[in-house]
Coordinates of C-alpha atoms in Angstrom, one line a residue:
M1 CA -22.0 -5.4 0.8
T2 CA -20.7 -8.9 0.5
G3 CA -22.3 -10.7 3.1
I4 CA -18.9 -12.1 4.5
R5 CA -17.7 -11.9 8.1
L6 CA -15.4 -13.8 10.3
T7 CA -16.8 -16.4 12.4
A8 CA -16.5 -14.8 15.9
P9 CA -19.2 -14.3 19.0
A10 CA -21.3 -11.1 19.0
P11 CA -19.9 -8.1 20.6
G12 CA -20.4 -8.2 24.3
W13 CA -19.5 -4.6 24.6
A14 CA -19.6 -1.4 22.9
I15 CA -18.3 2.4 23.1
D16 CA -19.4 5.4 20.7
A17 CA -17.4 7.9 19.1
D18 CA -17.3 10.1 16.0
V19 CA -14.3 8.3 14.5
V20 CA -12.2 4.9 15.3
V21 CA -8.7 4.7 13.8
V22 CA -7.3 1.3 13.5
G23 CA -3.6 1.3 13.4
S24 CA -0.8 3.4 15.8
G25 CA 1.9 3.8 13.3
V26 CA 2.6 7.6 11.3
A27 CA -0.4 7.2 9.5
G28 CA -2.8 6.2 12.4
L29 CA -1.7 8.6 14.8
T30 CA -1.7 11.5 12.5
A31 CA -5.0 11.0 11.6
A32 CA -6.3 10.6 15.1
L33 CA -4.6 13.4 16.4
R34 CA -6.0 15.7 13.6
C35 CA -9.3 14.5 14.1
A36 CA -9.4 15.1 17.8
A37 CA -8.0 18.6 17.7
A38 CA -11.0 19.2 15.3
G39 CA -13.4 18.4 18.1
L40 CA -14.1 14.7 17.0
D41 CA -14.4 12.1 19.7
T42 CA -11.8 9.5 18.5
V43 CA -10.8 6.2 19.4
V44 CA -7.7 4.7 18.7
V45 CA -7.6 0.8 18.2
T46 CA -4.1 -1.1 17.8
K47 CA -3.3 -4.7 17.7
A48 CA -0.3 -4.5 20.1
R49 CA 1.1 -1.4 22.0
L50 CA 0.8 2.0 20.5
D51 CA 4.4 2.0 19.5
D52 CA 4.6 -1.7 18.1
G53 CA 3.7 -1.1 14.3
S54 CA 5.9 -1.0 11.2
T55 CA 6.6 2.7 11.8
R56 CA 9.2 2.3 14.5
W57 CA 10.8 -0.3 12.3
A58 CA 11.6 2.4 9.4
Q59 CA 15.4 3.1 9.5
G60 CA 16.0 5.4 6.3
G61 CA 13.8 8.1 7.1
I62 CA 11.0 10.2 5.5
A63 CA 11.5 11.6 2.2
A64 CA 10.6 15.3 1.2
A65 CA 11.7 18.3 -0.6
L66 CA 13.4 20.3 2.1
G67 CA 17.0 20.9 0.9
E68 CA 18.6 23.9 -1.0
G69 CA 17.8 23.3 -4.7
D70 CA 15.4 20.6 -4.3
T71 CA 11.8 21.1 -5.4
P72 CA 8.8 19.1 -5.2
E73 CA 8.8 18.7 -8.8
Q74 CA 12.1 17.1 -8.9
H75 CA 10.6 14.7 -6.0
L76 CA 7.5 14.0 -8.5
D77 CA 9.9 13.2 -11.2
D78 CA 11.8 10.5 -9.3
T79 CA 8.8 9.3 -7.9
L80 CA 7.0 8.6 -11.1
V81 CA 10.2 7.1 -12.5
A82 CA 10.1 4.6 -9.6
G83 CA 6.5 3.9 -10.2
A84 CA 7.0 2.4 -13.7
G85 CA 4.2 4.1 -15.3
L86 CA 1.4 3.5 -13.1
C87 CA 1.6 6.2 -10.8
D88 CA -1.4 8.6 -10.2
E89 CA 0.1 11.8 -11.0
E90 CA -2.3 13.7 -9.3
A91 CA -1.6 11.8 -6.1
V92 CA 1.8 12.1 -6.3
R93 CA 1.7 16.0 -6.7
T94 CA -0.2 16.0 -3.7
L95 CA 2.3 14.1 -1.7
V96 CA 5.4 16.1 -3.0
T97 CA 3.7 19.6 -2.8
E98 CA 2.1 19.2 0.9
G99 CA 5.1 17.0 1.9
P100 CA 7.4 19.6 3.2
D101 CA 5.0 21.6 5.4
A102 CA 3.7 18.1 6.7
V103 CA 7.2 17.1 7.8
R104 CA 7.6 20.2 9.5
R105 CA 4.2 20.0 11.1
L106 CA 5.4 16.7 12.4
I107 CA 8.7 18.2 14.0
D108 CA 6.1 20.8 15.7
T109 CA 4.5 17.7 17.2
G110 CA 7.7 16.6 19.0
A111 CA 9.9 14.5 16.5
H112 CA 13.5 15.5 16.2
F113 CA 15.5 14.9 13.4
D114 CA 19.3 14.8 12.8
T115 CA 20.5 18.3 12.2
T116 CA 23.9 19.8 10.4
D117 CA 26.4 21.8 12.2
G118 CA 24.5 24.7 11.0
G119 CA 21.1 23.5 12.6
D120 CA 19.5 22.7 9.1
I121 CA 17.8 19.2 9.0
A122 CA 20.3 16.6 7.9
L123 CA 19.4 14.8 4.5
T124 CA 20.7 11.8 2.9
R125 CA 20.0 9.8 -0.3
E126 CA 18.7 6.6 -1.2
G127 CA 17.8 4.5 -4.1
G128 CA 15.9 6.2 -7.1
H129 CA 16.4 9.6 -5.3
H130 CA 18.7 12.3 -7.6
R131 CA 19.1 14.4 -4.6
R132 CA 19.6 14.3 -0.7
R133 CA 16.1 14.7 0.5
I134 CA 15.6 11.8 3.1
A135 CA 15.2 13.3 6.7
H136 CA 16.4 11.0 9.5
A137 CA 16.5 10.5 13.0
G138 CA 18.8 8.9 15.5
G139 CA 21.4 8.0 12.6
D140 CA 18.9 5.1 11.5
A141 CA 16.1 5.0 13.8
T142 CA 13.7 7.5 11.9
G143 CA 10.6 5.5 12.6
A144 CA 11.5 4.9 16.4
E145 CA 11.5 8.7 17.2
I146 CA 8.4 9.6 14.8
S147 CA 6.6 7.1 16.8
R148 CA 8.0 8.2 20.1
A149 CA 6.4 11.8 19.2
L150 CA 3.3 10.8 18.0
V151 CA 2.6 8.4 20.6
A152 CA 3.7 11.0 23.3
A153 CA 1.1 13.3 21.6
V154 CA -1.6 11.1 21.5
R155 CA -1.0 10.6 25.6
E156 CA -0.8 14.2 26.2
A157 CA -4.1 14.9 24.0
A158 CA -5.7 11.8 26.7
L159 CA -7.0 10.2 23.5
H160 CA -9.1 6.9 24.2
T161 CA -6.8 4.2 23.3
I162 CA -7.5 0.4 23.0
E163 CA -4.4 -1.6 22.9
N164 CA -4.0 -5.3 22.4
A165 CA -6.9 -5.5 20.3
L166 CA -7.5 -7.1 16.6
V167 CA -9.9 -5.5 14.4
L168 CA -12.4 -8.1 13.1
D169 CA -15.0 -6.9 10.9
L170 CA -16.8 -3.5 9.7
L171 CA -20.0 -2.6 11.2
T172 CA -22.7 -1.3 8.7
D173 CA -26.0 0.4 9.2
A174 CA -29.2 -0.5 7.5
E175 CA -28.1 1.6 4.2
G176 CA -24.7 0.2 4.2
R177 CA -22.9 2.9 5.5
T178 CA -19.8 2.4 7.8
A179 CA -21.1 2.4 11.3
G180 CA -18.1 1.2 13.4
V181 CA -16.0 -1.9 13.8
S182 CA -16.0 -5.2 15.9
L183 CA -12.7 -6.0 17.6
H184 CA -11.1 -8.4 20.0
V185 CA -9.3 -7.4 22.9
M186 CA -6.6 -9.5 24.2
G187 CA -5.5 -9.9 27.8
E188 CA -6.6 -7.4 30.4
G189 CA -7.7 -3.9 30.8
Q190 CA -10.7 -1.7 30.4
H191 CA -12.4 -3.9 27.9
D192 CA -12.0 -7.9 27.0
G193 CA -13.2 -10.4 24.5
V194 CA -15.2 -9.2 21.3
G195 CA -16.8 -5.6 21.4
A196 CA -17.4 -2.7 19.1
V197 CA -16.7 0.8 18.7
R198 CA -19.6 2.3 16.9
A199 CA -18.7 5.4 14.9
P200 CA -19.9 6.7 11.4
S201 CA -16.0 7.2 10.3
V202 CA -13.4 4.3 10.3
V203 CA -9.9 5.1 9.4
L204 CA -7.8 1.9 8.1
A205 CA -4.5 2.5 9.1
T206 CA -3.3 -1.0 9.8
G207 CA -0.1 -1.0 7.9
G208 CA 1.3 -4.2 5.8
M209 CA 0.9 -7.8 4.9
G210 CA 4.5 -8.9 5.1
Q211 CA 3.5 -12.0 7.0
I212 CA 2.0 -13.7 3.9
F213 CA 5.6 -14.7 3.2
S214 CA 8.1 -16.9 5.1
A215 CA 10.6 -14.1 5.6
T216 CA 9.8 -10.3 5.7
T217 CA 11.1 -7.0 7.4
N218 CA 7.6 -6.6 8.8
P219 CA 6.8 -7.1 12.2
S220 CA 4.6 -10.1 13.5
V221 CA 1.2 -7.8 13.3
S222 CA 1.6 -7.2 9.7
T223 CA -1.1 -9.9 8.6
G224 CA -3.0 -7.9 6.1
D225 CA -6.0 -7.4 8.6
G226 CA -7.0 -4.1 7.2
V227 CA -7.1 -5.3 3.6
A228 CA -8.8 -8.3 4.7
L229 CA -11.7 -6.1 6.9
A230 CA -12.1 -4.0 3.7
L231 CA -12.5 -7.0 1.2
R232 CA -14.9 -8.5 3.5
A233 CA -17.0 -5.1 3.7
G234 CA -17.2 -5.1 0.0
A235 CA -14.3 -2.6 -0.8
E236 CA -12.0 -2.8 -3.7
V237 CA -8.1 -3.4 -3.4
S238 CA -5.7 -2.4 -6.4
D239 CA -2.3 -2.9 -7.1
L240 CA -1.9 -5.9 -4.7
E241 CA 0.6 -8.0 -7.2
F242 CA 3.3 -5.0 -6.5
V243 CA 5.1 -6.4 -3.4
Q244 CA 8.3 -4.5 -2.8
F245 CA 11.2 -7.0 -1.6
H246 CA 13.6 -5.1 0.0
P247 CA 17.2 -5.9 -1.7
T248 CA 19.2 -5.5 1.3
V249 CA 17.8 -7.7 4.2
L250 CA 20.4 -9.1 6.7
F251 CA 20.7 -13.1 5.4
L252 CA 20.6 -15.3 8.6
G253 CA 20.1 -18.7 6.6
A254 CA 18.0 -20.1 3.6
D255 CA 15.5 -21.3 6.4
S256 CA 14.9 -18.4 8.3
E257 CA 11.4 -17.3 8.9
G258 CA 9.4 -14.4 10.4
Q259 CA 10.5 -10.7 10.4
Q260 CA 14.2 -10.2 9.6
P261 CA 16.5 -7.4 10.2
L262 CA 16.6 -4.8 7.8
V263 CA 19.7 -3.1 6.4
S264 CA 18.7 0.5 5.2
E265 CA 18.9 1.8 1.7
A266 CA 20.6 4.6 3.6
V267 CA 23.6 2.4 3.8
R268 CA 24.1 2.7 0.0
G269 CA 22.9 6.2 0.0
E270 CA 26.2 6.9 2.0
G271 CA 28.2 4.8 -0.3
A272 CA 28.2 1.2 0.6
H273 CA 28.8 -1.3 -2.5
L274 CA 26.9 -4.6 -3.6
V275 CA 29.2 -7.2 -4.1
D276 CA 29.4 -11.0 -5.0
A277 CA 31.6 -13.9 -2.8
D278 CA 34.8 -12.5 -5.1
G279 CA 34.5 -9.1 -4.3
V280 CA 32.8 -7.9 -7.8
R281 CA 30.3 -5.2 -7.7
F282 CA 27.8 -6.3 -9.8
M283 CA 25.1 -3.2 -9.9
T284 CA 27.7 -1.0 -12.0
G285 CA 26.4 -0.7 -15.4
Q286 CA 22.8 -2.4 -15.0
H287 CA 21.8 1.1 -14.1
E288 CA 22.8 5.0 -14.2
L289 CA 22.5 4.9 -10.1
A290 CA 24.0 1.7 -9.7
E291 CA 23.8 0.5 -6.2
L292 CA 21.1 3.7 -5.8
A293 CA 18.8 2.2 -8.6
P294 CA 15.2 1.8 -7.5
R295 CA 14.6 -1.0 -5.2
D296 CA 12.8 -3.4 -7.8
I297 CA 15.8 -3.3 -9.9
V298 CA 18.6 -3.8 -7.2
A299 CA 16.3 -6.7 -6.0
K300 CA 16.4 -8.1 -9.4
G301 CA 19.9 -7.4 -9.8
I302 CA 20.7 -9.3 -6.6
T303 CA 18.4 -12.2 -7.3
R304 CA 20.1 -12.5 -10.7
R305 CA 23.6 -12.5 -9.3
M306 CA 22.6 -15.3 -6.7
H307 CA 21.1 -17.4 -9.7
E308 CA 24.3 -17.0 -11.6
K309 CA 26.7 -17.8 -9.0
G310 CA 24.6 -20.3 -7.4
A311 CA 24.4 -18.7 -4.1
E312 CA 22.1 -18.1 -1.4
H313 CA 23.0 -14.3 -0.6
M314 CA 25.0 -11.3 -1.9
Y315 CA 27.2 -9.2 0.4
L316 CA 26.8 -5.2 1.0
D317 CA 30.4 -4.0 1.8
A318 CA 30.7 -0.7 3.9
R319 CA 34.1 -1.4 5.5
H320 CA 35.3 1.8 4.3
F321 CA 33.1 3.8 6.4
G322 CA 35.0 3.0 9.6
A323 CA 34.1 2.4 12.9
A324 CA 33.0 5.8 13.8
M325 CA 30.7 6.5 11.1
W326 CA 28.9 2.9 11.5
E327 CA 28.5 3.8 15.4
Q328 CA 27.2 7.2 14.8
R329 CA 24.9 7.0 11.5
F330 CA 24.0 3.4 11.8
P331 CA 23.9 2.3 15.3
T332 CA 20.7 0.5 15.1
I333 CA 22.0 -1.8 12.0
L334 CA 25.4 -1.9 13.5
A335 CA 23.9 -3.4 16.6
A336 CA 21.5 -5.9 14.8
C337 CA 24.6 -7.3 12.7
R338 CA 27.0 -7.8 15.7
S339 CA 24.1 -9.7 17.9
H340 CA 24.1 -12.1 14.9
G341 CA 27.6 -12.6 14.8
I342 CA 28.5 -9.7 11.8
D343 CA 30.8 -6.9 12.2
P344 CA 30.2 -4.4 9.1
V345 CA 33.3 -2.7 10.2
T346 CA 35.5 -5.4 9.4
E347 CA 33.5 -7.8 7.0
P348 CA 30.8 -7.5 4.2
V349 CA 27.3 -8.1 5.3
P350 CA 25.7 -10.9 4.0
V351 CA 22.3 -9.8 2.2
A352 CA 19.2 -10.8 0.3
P353 CA 15.8 -9.7 -0.7
A354 CA 13.0 -10.3 1.5
A355 CA 9.1 -9.0 1.6
H356 CA 9.2 -5.4 2.6
Y357 CA 6.1 -3.4 1.5
A358 CA 2.9 -3.6 -0.2
S359 CA 2.8 -0.9 -2.8
G360 CA -1.2 -1.7 -3.4
G361 CA -3.9 -1.8 -0.6
V362 CA -7.4 -0.6 -0.5
R363 CA -8.4 1.6 -3.1
T364 CA -8.8 5.4 -2.1
D365 CA -9.1 8.9 -3.4
L366 CA -7.2 11.9 -2.8
R367 CA -9.3 12.2 0.4
G368 CA -8.5 8.7 1.5
R369 CA -11.9 7.7 1.1
T370 CA -12.6 3.8 -0.1
T371 CA -15.3 2.6 -2.4
V372 CA -17.5 1.8 1.0
P373 CA -19.0 5.1 2.3
G374 CA -17.5 6.1 5.7
L375 CA -14.6 3.8 5.4
Y376 CA -11.1 5.5 5.0
A377 CA -7.5 4.1 4.7
C378 CA -4.1 5.7 4.8
G379 CA -0.6 4.5 5.3
E380 CA 0.6 1.1 3.7
V381 CA -3.0 -0.4 3.9
A382 CA -4.2 2.1 1.1
C383 CA -3.6 2.2 -2.3
T384 CA -3.5 6.3 -3.3
G385 CA -2.1 5.9 -6.5
V386 CA 1.3 7.2 -5.3
H387 CA 3.4 4.1 -5.2
G388 CA 2.4 2.9 -8.7
A389 CA 4.3 -0.2 -9.5
N390 CA 7.0 0.3 -7.1
R391 CA 7.7 2.6 -4.1
L392 CA 10.3 5.4 -4.1
A393 CA 12.4 4.9 -1.3
S394 CA 11.4 6.7 2.1
N395 CA 8.1 7.7 0.6
S396 CA 5.9 5.7 2.8
L397 CA 6.3 7.7 5.9
L398 CA 5.3 10.8 4.0
E399 CA 2.4 9.3 2.4
G400 CA 1.0 8.3 5.7
L401 CA 1.7 11.6 7.0
V402 CA -0.1 13.9 4.1
F403 CA -3.3 11.4 3.4
A404 CA -3.8 11.1 6.9
E405 CA -3.8 14.8 7.4
R406 CA -6.4 14.8 4.3
I407 CA -8.5 12.0 5.9
A408 CA -9.0 14.1 9.1
A409 CA -9.5 17.3 7.0
D410 CA -12.5 15.4 5.2
I411 CA -14.2 14.0 8.3
A412 CA -13.8 17.2 9.8
E413 CA -15.9 18.7 7.3
T414 CA -18.4 16.1 6.5
R415 CA -18.8 15.2 10.0
P416 CA -21.4 12.2 9.4
P417 CA -24.2 11.6 11.9
R418 CA -24.1 8.5 14.2
T419 CA -26.5 5.6 13.0
E420 CA -27.1 2.4 14.8
P421 CA -25.3 -0.6 13.1
A422 CA -27.3 -3.5 11.8
A423 CA -27.1 -6.7 13.9
V424 CA -24.3 -8.9 13.4
A425 CA -26.4 -11.9 12.5
D426 CA -27.7 -9.9 9.6
A427 CA -24.1 -9.5 8.0
G428 CA -24.3 -13.0 6.2
E429 CA -22.8 -16.4 6.7
P430 CA -19.3 -16.1 8.4
V431 CA -16.1 -17.3 6.9
A432 CA -15.0 -20.7 7.8
L433 CA -11.8 -20.2 9.8
P434 CA -8.7 -22.1 8.7
A435 CA -6.7 -24.2 11.3
P436 CA -3.7 -21.9 13.0
E437 CA -1.3 -23.9 11.6
A438 CA -2.2 -23.5 8.2
R439 CA -0.1 -20.0 8.5
T440 CA 2.8 -21.8 7.7
A441 CA 1.4 -23.6 4.7
I442 CA 0.3 -20.1 3.2
Q443 CA 3.5 -18.6 4.0
R444 CA 5.7 -21.2 2.0
A445 CA 3.2 -21.3 -0.7
M446 CA 3.6 -17.7 -1.3
T447 CA 7.2 -17.4 -0.9
R448 CA 7.7 -20.3 -3.6
G449 CA 5.0 -19.0 -6.0
A450 CA 4.7 -15.4 -5.8
G451 CA 8.3 -14.2 -4.6
V452 CA 10.7 -12.2 -6.0
L453 CA 10.5 -14.5 -9.1
R454 CA 7.3 -15.4 -10.4
S455 CA 5.7 -17.5 -13.2
A456 CA 2.5 -18.5 -14.8
D457 CA 3.5 -22.2 -13.4
S458 CA 4.6 -21.0 -10.0
L459 CA 1.5 -18.7 -9.6
A460 CA -0.6 -21.4 -10.5
A461 CA 0.7 -23.9 -8.1
A462 CA 0.4 -21.2 -5.2
A463 CA -3.1 -20.6 -6.5
A464 CA -4.1 -24.4 -5.9
E465 CA -2.6 -24.6 -2.4
L466 CA -4.2 -21.4 -1.2
E467 CA -7.6 -22.8 -2.9
A468 CA -7.2 -26.3 -1.3
L469 CA -6.5 -24.5 2.3
H470 CA -9.9 -22.4 1.5
R471 CA -11.8 -25.6 0.6
E472 CA -10.5 -27.8 3.5
A473 CA -11.7 -24.9 6.0
A474 CA -14.9 -24.7 4.4
A475 CA -15.3 -28.7 4.4
D476 CA -14.2 -28.8 7.8
A477 CA -16.5 -26.5 9.1
E478 CA -19.1 -28.2 7.2
E479 CA -18.6 -31.7 8.6
A480 CA -18.0 -30.1 12.3
G481 CA -21.4 -28.4 11.9
G482 CA -23.3 -31.3 10.6
S483 CA -24.8 -34.4 12.5
G484 CA -23.1 -37.0 10.7
G485 CA -20.5 -37.8 13.6
S486 CA -17.6 -37.6 11.1
G487 CA -15.5 -36.3 14.2
A488 CA -14.3 -33.3 12.6
K489 CA -13.7 -30.4 15.1
A490 CA -14.8 -26.7 14.4
V491 CA -11.9 -24.5 14.5
V492 CA -12.2 -22.3 17.3
P493 CA -12.5 -18.8 16.8
G494 CA -9.6 -16.6 18.2
V495 CA -6.4 -14.6 17.4
D496 CA -4.3 -17.1 15.7
A497 CA -7.3 -18.3 13.4
W498 CA -8.5 -14.8 12.7
E499 CA -5.2 -13.9 11.5
V500 CA -4.6 -17.1 9.3
A501 CA -8.2 -16.4 7.9
N502 CA -7.1 -12.9 6.9
L503 CA -3.8 -14.4 5.4
L504 CA -5.7 -16.8 3.3
L505 CA -7.9 -14.2 1.7
V506 CA -5.2 -11.5 1.1
S507 CA -2.9 -14.3 -0.4
R508 CA -5.7 -15.5 -2.6
V509 CA -6.5 -12.0 -3.7
L510 CA -2.6 -11.1 -4.7
V511 CA -2.1 -14.4 -6.5
A512 CA -5.3 -13.5 -8.6
A513 CA -3.8 -10.4 -9.6
A514 CA -0.4 -11.4 -10.3
R515 CA -1.6 -14.3 -12.6
D516 CA -3.6 -11.5 -14.6
R517 CA -0.7 -9.1 -14.9
E518 CA 1.4 -11.0 -17.4
E519 CA 4.1 -8.6 -17.8
T520 CA 7.4 -7.4 -15.7
R521 CA 6.7 -4.1 -14.2
G522 CA 8.2 -2.5 -11.1
C523 CA 8.4 -5.0 -8.6
H524 CA 6.3 -7.7 -10.1
W525 CA 8.8 -9.8 -11.8
R526 CA 7.4 -12.4 -14.0
E527 CA 10.5 -14.7 -15.5
D528 CA 8.1 -16.0 -18.2
R529 CA 7.1 -12.8 -19.4
P530 CA 10.4 -10.4 -18.7
D531 CA 9.0 -7.5 -20.6
R532 CA 6.8 -4.5 -19.8
D533 CA 4.2 -4.1 -21.7
D534 CA 2.9 -0.6 -22.2
V535 CA 0.1 -1.1 -24.3
H536 CA -1.7 -3.6 -22.2
G537 CA 0.0 -3.2 -19.0
R538 CA -0.5 0.6 -17.9
R539 CA -3.8 -0.3 -16.5
H540 CA -4.3 -1.1 -12.5
L541 CA -6.0 -4.2 -11.6
V542 CA -8.9 -3.6 -9.1
V543 CA -10.1 -6.3 -7.0
R544 CA -13.3 -7.2 -4.9
I545 CA -14.6 -10.6 -3.4
A546 CA -17.6 -12.2 -4.5
P547 CA -20.6 -13.1 -2.3
D548 CA -19.3 -16.7 -3.2
R549 CA -15.8 -15.8 -1.7
T550 CA -13.9 -15.8 -5.0
P551 CA -11.6 -12.8 -6.3
V552 CA -13.1 -10.9 -9.3
V553 CA -10.4 -9.0 -11.0
H554 CA -11.5 -5.8 -13.0
R555 CA -8.9 -4.1 -15.3
T556 CA -9.1 -0.5 -15.5
E557 CA -9.2 1.3 -19.2
T558 CA -6.2 3.6 -18.7
A559 CA -3.9 4.1 -16.1
A560 CA -5.9 6.6 -13.9
F561 CA -8.1 4.9 -11.2
P562 CA -12.0 5.3 -11.6
P563 CA -13.6 7.4 -8.8
V564 CA -14.3 5.8 -5.7
R565 CA -17.6 7.3 -5.9
P566 CA -20.0 6.9 -9.0
S567 CA -21.0 10.3 -8.5
D568 CA -17.5 11.9 -8.4

């Protein structure tokens, strides 16, 4: 254990369970449903409403070898290529072989996918896939349909859910094993304020951390809470430097911040072209798949062309689709574009890359176990080894589905006994909370220094800015707690301050890893180190937080992950 925790009041209420699942996307709700079906007393904690996570924003679909002539082996090959030499092949094989049946079980749960006239699941293509294997729903509303089905199943099963609750820290027993979580419930309800869910198994399914950047496709709740909690609890994270910037995000202006509208890769999968202001297709000749190359290659191609032309964005041209196809296949994207004064039926859509998906996260094994006993992770918060240096399009929903089922099976098999959490006061000194207004400074430092294009200088500048914010928070807390009458006011614990503390911790760790990886690989693009270095770079960077709050980066000896347990 690190002895690090957030500054927060002691829990004023508590409930007991066998399992607490934190997050309500495809990973969290699947894990919760499977745990409950196994007879485990299961509680779901989610930061907003049950359907407010990243899953419902997923447009493209879910990838699985469901089509005629397609095989898990072909899906595996495409995934390994996209992962740029850092995928864990055993994890990928697990994903692609168990994936088709997991999708069928999702359908049995109530999810309705688009079908052909013959009644088969309609499949499309996306970047990096050599076959049509992307199942979609409502044209471009796959995530919304999956979320709808899982939320309905959770409500039908009458699972205990706590909405509008920000998870704070992991609770552990006297032996250092997981004993639940502390959390803060916002607003009115059965519980209010800081409390605890005491449980011997905790499943983190908190989604991404896109809000560390100024512009992202992630919802506002994606502030890296799960990764930050795991780091404070002593868990290891890996591959955090591999942030995927989606190539085609609707460009709303250079100063646009917060969640930006996504233009799904499936639009390119159906034949849209990337062009510059002169109408020239610039991806042709850069990769055999042109616009359907893996996302890191397309994002780099767009960024490179933007620099060449001195432009702030490029264009996605799908005027040849016609109005009927836009309305039937991509109604969500069509509505989003039109709401911003752009009509894709009659004009090219301005697009630019924006932060989209964290390929790394809390390090797990094939059963979703982290390096902290009793703590599991699945979905975007986790690093299973499936994605390597760059996630293959539409593998994310499948990963959440497959590994959530595996976690539930492991918990049902082991059924650890409930233990008493150690007193919060025994967990060490709390983290000094940054002021809530530091959020913008963090996001701008990350966007400037650790965005699509990185260099030793840009990363050093970002690290310096982040460390200054870290030291400033500590100094302010010390002054406010002293008796010297300095006038410094302590930051009041609350959701805004806790989120900023999480953003700052995750950003510091990401930058530490990005500085250590002195090569270009996958979606980590070092302009000062443009070549891939397979001699030194086919290694994972595993990071933990030392008791003095500094990130400690360890490079693995091979491309394989070490076991999460010494006995494994």
